Protein backbone atom coordinates (compact mmCIF):
# COMPACT_ATOMS: atom_id res chain seq x y z
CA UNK A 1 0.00 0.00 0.00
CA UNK A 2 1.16 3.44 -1.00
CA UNK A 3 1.35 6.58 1.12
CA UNK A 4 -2.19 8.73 0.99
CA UNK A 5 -0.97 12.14 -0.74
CA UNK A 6 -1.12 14.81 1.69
CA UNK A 7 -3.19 17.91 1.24
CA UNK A 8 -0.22 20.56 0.01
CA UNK A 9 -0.86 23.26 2.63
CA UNK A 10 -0.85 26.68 1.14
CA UNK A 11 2.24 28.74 0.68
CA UNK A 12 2.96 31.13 4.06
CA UNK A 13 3.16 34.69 2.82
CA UNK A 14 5.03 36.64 5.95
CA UNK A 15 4.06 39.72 4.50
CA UNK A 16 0.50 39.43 4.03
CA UNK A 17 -0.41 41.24 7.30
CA UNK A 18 0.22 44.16 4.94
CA UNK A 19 -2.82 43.67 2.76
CA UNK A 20 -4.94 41.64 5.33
CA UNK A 21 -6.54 44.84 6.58
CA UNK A 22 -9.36 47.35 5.92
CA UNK A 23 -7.15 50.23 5.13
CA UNK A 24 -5.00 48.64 3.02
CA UNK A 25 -7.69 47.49 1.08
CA UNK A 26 -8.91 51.20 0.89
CA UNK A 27 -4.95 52.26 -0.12
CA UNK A 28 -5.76 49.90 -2.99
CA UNK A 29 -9.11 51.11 -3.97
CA UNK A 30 -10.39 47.80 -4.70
CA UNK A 31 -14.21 48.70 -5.27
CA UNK A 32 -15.23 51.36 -7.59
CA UNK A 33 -17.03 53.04 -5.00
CA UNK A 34 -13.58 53.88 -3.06
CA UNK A 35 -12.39 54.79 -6.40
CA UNK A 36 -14.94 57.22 -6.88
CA UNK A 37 -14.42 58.97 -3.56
CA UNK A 38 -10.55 59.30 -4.14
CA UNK A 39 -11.43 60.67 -7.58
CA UNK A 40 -13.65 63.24 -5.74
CA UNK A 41 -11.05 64.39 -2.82
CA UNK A 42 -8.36 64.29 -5.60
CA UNK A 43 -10.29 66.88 -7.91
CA UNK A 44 -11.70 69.04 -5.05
CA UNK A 45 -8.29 69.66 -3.69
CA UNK A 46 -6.56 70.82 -7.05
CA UNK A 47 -9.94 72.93 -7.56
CA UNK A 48 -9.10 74.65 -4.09
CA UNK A 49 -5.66 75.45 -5.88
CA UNK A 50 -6.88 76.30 -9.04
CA UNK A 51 -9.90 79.00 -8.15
CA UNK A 52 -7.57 80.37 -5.45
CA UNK A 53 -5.00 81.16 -8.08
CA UNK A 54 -7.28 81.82 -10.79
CA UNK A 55 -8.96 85.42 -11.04
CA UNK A 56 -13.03 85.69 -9.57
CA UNK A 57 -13.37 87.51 -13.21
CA UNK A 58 -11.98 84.76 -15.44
CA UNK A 59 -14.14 83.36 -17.98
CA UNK A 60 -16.08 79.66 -16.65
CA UNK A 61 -14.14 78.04 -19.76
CA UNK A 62 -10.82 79.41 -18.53
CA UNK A 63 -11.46 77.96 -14.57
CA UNK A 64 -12.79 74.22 -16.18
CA UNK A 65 -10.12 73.68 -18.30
CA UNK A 66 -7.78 75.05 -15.96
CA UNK A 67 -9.04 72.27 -13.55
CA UNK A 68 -9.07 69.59 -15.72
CA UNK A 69 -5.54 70.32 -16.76
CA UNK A 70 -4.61 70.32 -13.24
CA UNK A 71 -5.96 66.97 -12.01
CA UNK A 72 -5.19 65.05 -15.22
CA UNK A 73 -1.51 66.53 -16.51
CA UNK A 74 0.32 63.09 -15.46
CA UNK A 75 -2.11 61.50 -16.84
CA UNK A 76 -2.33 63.41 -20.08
CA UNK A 77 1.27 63.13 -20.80
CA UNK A 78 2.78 60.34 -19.86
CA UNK A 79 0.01 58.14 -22.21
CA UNK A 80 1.16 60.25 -25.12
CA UNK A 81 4.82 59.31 -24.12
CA UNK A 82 3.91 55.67 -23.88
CA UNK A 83 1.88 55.84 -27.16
CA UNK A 84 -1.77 55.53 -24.88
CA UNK A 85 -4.83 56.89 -24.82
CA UNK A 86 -5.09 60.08 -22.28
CA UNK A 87 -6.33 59.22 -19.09
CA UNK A 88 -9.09 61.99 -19.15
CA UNK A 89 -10.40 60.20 -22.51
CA UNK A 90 -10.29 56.77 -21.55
CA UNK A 91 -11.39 56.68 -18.12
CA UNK A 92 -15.16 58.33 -17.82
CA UNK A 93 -15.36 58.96 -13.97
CA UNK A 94 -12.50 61.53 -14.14
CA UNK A 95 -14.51 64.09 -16.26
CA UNK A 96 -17.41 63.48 -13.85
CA UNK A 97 -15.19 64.41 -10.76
CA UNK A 98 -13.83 67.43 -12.29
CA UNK A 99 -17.31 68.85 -13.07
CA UNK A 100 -18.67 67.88 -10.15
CA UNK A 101 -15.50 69.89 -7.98
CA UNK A 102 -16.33 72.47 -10.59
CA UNK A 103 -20.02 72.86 -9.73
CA UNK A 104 -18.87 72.70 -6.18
CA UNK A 105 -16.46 74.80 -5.83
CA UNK A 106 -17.83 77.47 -8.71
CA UNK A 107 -21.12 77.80 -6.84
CA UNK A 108 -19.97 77.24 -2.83
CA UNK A 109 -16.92 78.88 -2.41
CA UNK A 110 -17.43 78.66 1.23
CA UNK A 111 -16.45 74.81 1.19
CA UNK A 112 -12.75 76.47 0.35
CA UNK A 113 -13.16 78.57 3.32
CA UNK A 114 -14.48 75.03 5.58
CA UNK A 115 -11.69 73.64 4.34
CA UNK A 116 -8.99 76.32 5.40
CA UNK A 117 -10.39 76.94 9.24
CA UNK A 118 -11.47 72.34 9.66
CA UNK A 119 -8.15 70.41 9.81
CA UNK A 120 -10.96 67.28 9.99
CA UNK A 121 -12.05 68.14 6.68
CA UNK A 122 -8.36 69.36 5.45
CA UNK A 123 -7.20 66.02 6.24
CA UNK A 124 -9.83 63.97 5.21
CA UNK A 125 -8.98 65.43 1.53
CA UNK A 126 -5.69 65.47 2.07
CA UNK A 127 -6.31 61.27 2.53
CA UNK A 128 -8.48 60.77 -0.25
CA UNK A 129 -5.77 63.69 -2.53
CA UNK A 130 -2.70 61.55 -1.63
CA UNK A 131 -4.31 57.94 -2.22
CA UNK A 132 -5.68 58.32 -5.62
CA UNK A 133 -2.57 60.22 -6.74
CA UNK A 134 -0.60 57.06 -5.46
CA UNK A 135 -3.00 55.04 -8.11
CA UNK A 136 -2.11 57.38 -10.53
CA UNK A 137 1.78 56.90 -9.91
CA UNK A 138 1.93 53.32 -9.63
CA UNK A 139 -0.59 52.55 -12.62
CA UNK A 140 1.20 54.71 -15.06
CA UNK A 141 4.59 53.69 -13.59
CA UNK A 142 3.92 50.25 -14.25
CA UNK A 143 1.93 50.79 -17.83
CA UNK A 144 5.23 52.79 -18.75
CA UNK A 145 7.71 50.25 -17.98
CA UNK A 146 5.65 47.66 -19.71
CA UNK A 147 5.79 49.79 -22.42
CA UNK A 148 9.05 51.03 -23.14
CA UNK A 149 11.67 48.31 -24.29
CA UNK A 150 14.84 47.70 -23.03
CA UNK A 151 18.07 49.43 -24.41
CA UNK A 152 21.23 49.12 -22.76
CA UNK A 153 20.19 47.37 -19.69
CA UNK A 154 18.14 44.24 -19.00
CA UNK A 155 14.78 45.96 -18.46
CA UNK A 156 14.44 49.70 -19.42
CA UNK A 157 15.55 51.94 -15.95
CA UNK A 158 14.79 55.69 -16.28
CA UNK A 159 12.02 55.91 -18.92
CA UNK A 160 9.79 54.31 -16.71
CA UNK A 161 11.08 56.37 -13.31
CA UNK A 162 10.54 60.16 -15.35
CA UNK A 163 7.08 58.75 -16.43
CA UNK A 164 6.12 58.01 -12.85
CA UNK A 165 7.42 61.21 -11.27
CA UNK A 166 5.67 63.38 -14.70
CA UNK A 167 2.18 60.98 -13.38
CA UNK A 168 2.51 62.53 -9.80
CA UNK A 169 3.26 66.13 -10.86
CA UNK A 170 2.12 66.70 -15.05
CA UNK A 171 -0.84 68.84 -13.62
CA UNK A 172 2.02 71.69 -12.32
CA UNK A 173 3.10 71.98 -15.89
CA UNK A 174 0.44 72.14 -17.82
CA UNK A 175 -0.40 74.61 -19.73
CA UNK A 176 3.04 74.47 -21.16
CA UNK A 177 3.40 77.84 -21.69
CA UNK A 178 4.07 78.15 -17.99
CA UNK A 179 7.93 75.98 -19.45
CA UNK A 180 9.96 75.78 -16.33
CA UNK A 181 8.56 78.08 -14.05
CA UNK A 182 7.07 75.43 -11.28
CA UNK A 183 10.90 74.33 -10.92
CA UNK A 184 12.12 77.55 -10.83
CA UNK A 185 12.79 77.77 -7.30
CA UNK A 186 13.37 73.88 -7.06
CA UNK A 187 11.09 71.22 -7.33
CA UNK A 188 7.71 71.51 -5.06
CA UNK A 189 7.45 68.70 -2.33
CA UNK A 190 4.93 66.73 -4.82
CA UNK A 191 7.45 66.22 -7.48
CA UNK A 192 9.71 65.11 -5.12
CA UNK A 193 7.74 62.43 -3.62
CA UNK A 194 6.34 61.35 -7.09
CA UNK A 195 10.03 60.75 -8.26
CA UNK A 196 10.93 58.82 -5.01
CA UNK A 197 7.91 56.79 -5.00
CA UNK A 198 8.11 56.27 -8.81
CA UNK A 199 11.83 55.04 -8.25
CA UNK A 200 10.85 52.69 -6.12
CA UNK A 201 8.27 51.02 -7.74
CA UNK A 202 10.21 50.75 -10.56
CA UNK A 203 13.14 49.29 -8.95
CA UNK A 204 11.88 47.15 -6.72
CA UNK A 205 9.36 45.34 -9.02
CA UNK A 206 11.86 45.08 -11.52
CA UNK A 207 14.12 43.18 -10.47
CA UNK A 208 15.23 40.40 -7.62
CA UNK A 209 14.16 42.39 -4.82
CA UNK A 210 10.64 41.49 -4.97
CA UNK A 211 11.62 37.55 -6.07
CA UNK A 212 9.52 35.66 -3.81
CA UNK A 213 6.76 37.94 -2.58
CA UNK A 214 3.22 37.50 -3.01
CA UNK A 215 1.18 40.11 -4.72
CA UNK A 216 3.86 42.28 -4.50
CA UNK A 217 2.60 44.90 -6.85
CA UNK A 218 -0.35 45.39 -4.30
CA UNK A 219 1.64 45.51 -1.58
CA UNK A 220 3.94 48.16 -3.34
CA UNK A 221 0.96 50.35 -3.64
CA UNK A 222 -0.11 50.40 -0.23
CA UNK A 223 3.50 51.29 0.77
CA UNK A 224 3.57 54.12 -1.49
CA UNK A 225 -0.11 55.47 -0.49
CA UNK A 226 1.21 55.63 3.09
CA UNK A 227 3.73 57.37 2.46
CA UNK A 228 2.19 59.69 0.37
CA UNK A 229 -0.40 60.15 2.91
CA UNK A 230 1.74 61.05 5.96
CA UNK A 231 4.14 63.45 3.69
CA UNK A 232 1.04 64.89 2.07
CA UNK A 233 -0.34 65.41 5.69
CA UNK A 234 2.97 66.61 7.14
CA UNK A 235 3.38 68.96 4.49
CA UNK A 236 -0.60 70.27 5.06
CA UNK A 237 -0.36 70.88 8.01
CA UNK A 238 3.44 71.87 8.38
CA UNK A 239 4.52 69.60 10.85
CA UNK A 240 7.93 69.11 12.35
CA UNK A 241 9.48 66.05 12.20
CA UNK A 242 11.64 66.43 14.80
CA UNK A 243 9.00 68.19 16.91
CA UNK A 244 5.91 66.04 16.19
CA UNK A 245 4.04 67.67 19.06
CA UNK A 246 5.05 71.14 18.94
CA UNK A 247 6.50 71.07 22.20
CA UNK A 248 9.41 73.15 21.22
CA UNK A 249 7.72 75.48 19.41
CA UNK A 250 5.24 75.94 22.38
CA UNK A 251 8.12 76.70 24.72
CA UNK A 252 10.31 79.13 22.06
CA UNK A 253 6.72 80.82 22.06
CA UNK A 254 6.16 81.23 25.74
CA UNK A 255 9.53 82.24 26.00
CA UNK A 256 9.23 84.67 23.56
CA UNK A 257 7.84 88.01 25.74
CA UNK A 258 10.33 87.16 28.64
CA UNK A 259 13.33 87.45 25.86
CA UNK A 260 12.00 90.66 24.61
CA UNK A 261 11.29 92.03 28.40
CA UNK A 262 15.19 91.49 29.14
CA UNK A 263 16.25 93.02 26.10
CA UNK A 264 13.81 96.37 26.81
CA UNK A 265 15.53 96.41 30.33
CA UNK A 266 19.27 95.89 28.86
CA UNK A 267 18.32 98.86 26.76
């Protein structure tokens, strides 16, 4: 009599606490309804930018396409790079967010206002901002490097990495007409998380660093959400790093009328 064949039991993944979770299944947007809402935050937040920038006066044309040009610039560009179709042409919900953070913000200007006096509200953006730009990043990241052959190396290295970081950012440029000016005094803390996170992707699902791990696309995402989350937050809300709590600041603060009391009596 032969052995029974055991039951293979099914393959351990040690790193699968970092999808088995309700947030990182939000990070992911794995329902169209979470997509939707991300879509939403993302477009309502570059219309706060855009009508505070753009003059009360200007034409309604000028302030839509203005908006649309600033939510979608990655991912107008970097599908004419890659030989694509433009995101805002291909995918339907993104003109239906833009109009819809049009209509909002066009005709209830004081959501702008909720938005600068509710750090609840300012964050909750902020979350929704920072995880649908990480889709945006790692989809076109990915779609790029499957796209563009390899030249010199064994898979192609910076084509893909520009695209990403251009995915993260294109809105800042667009119209070109602005050329260089949103560099001119060094790149803005969004381009420089775009290029990081894009370089990572890149690199690590590449080549023999992700060898091994299970869905490790997904869990690349979710890494690059949080981080784009917390920086996006930090940089909201100007928090610092080495002073989390403000506890420093508090004290220089307090200290402040004491220092200038001293220096009225020196004089």
């Amino acid at each position: 009599m032969g052995r029974r064949n055991q039951p293979e039991e099914p393959p351990t993944d040690p790193s699968g606490w970092l999808l088995d979770n309700g947030l990182s299944q939000f990070l992911i947007m794995h329902t169209n309804e979470i997509k939707y809402m991300c879509m939403l935050g993302y477009t309502f937040l570059h219309g706060t930018k855009v009508f505070s920038k753009v003059p009360s006066t200007a034409p309604l044309s000028y302030k839509f396409i203005s908006l649309i040009l600033a939510c979608t610039g990655g991912g107008i560009m970097v599908p004419i790079f890659i030989n694509s179709i433009p995101v805002p042409l291909s995918t339907d919900a993104y003109p239906v967010a833009i109009f819809a953070s049009f209509i909002l913000h066009n005709y209830f200007p004081i959501l702008r206002e909720v938005m600068r006096l509710s750090p609840l509200f300012t964050g909750l953006v902020v979350f929704l901002y920072e995880t649908q730009r990480a889709y945006v990043v790692m989809k076109l990241t990915v779609a790029a490097g499957a796209a563009i052959p390899a030249s010199d190396f064994a898979f192609p290295i910076f084509g893909p990495i520009f695209c990403g970081a251009i995915a993260g950012c294109g809105g800042a440029f667009l119209p070109l007409n602005k050329g260089l000016d949103p560099i001119k005094n060094g790149l803005a803390p969004n381009m420089l998380s775009a290029l990081f996170a894009a370089t990572f992707i890149h690199l690590f699902l590449s080549t023999s660093l992700s060898n091994g791990i299970m869905n490790a696309a997904k869990k690349t995402h979710v890494i690059v959400a949080l981080g784009f989350i917390l920086f996006g937050l930090q940089q909201k809300f100007e928090i610092d790093v080495m002073d989390p709590f403000g506890k420093k600041k508090a004290a220089a603060t307090a200290a402040a009328p004491k220092v200038k009391a001293e220096a009225k009596k020196q004089d």
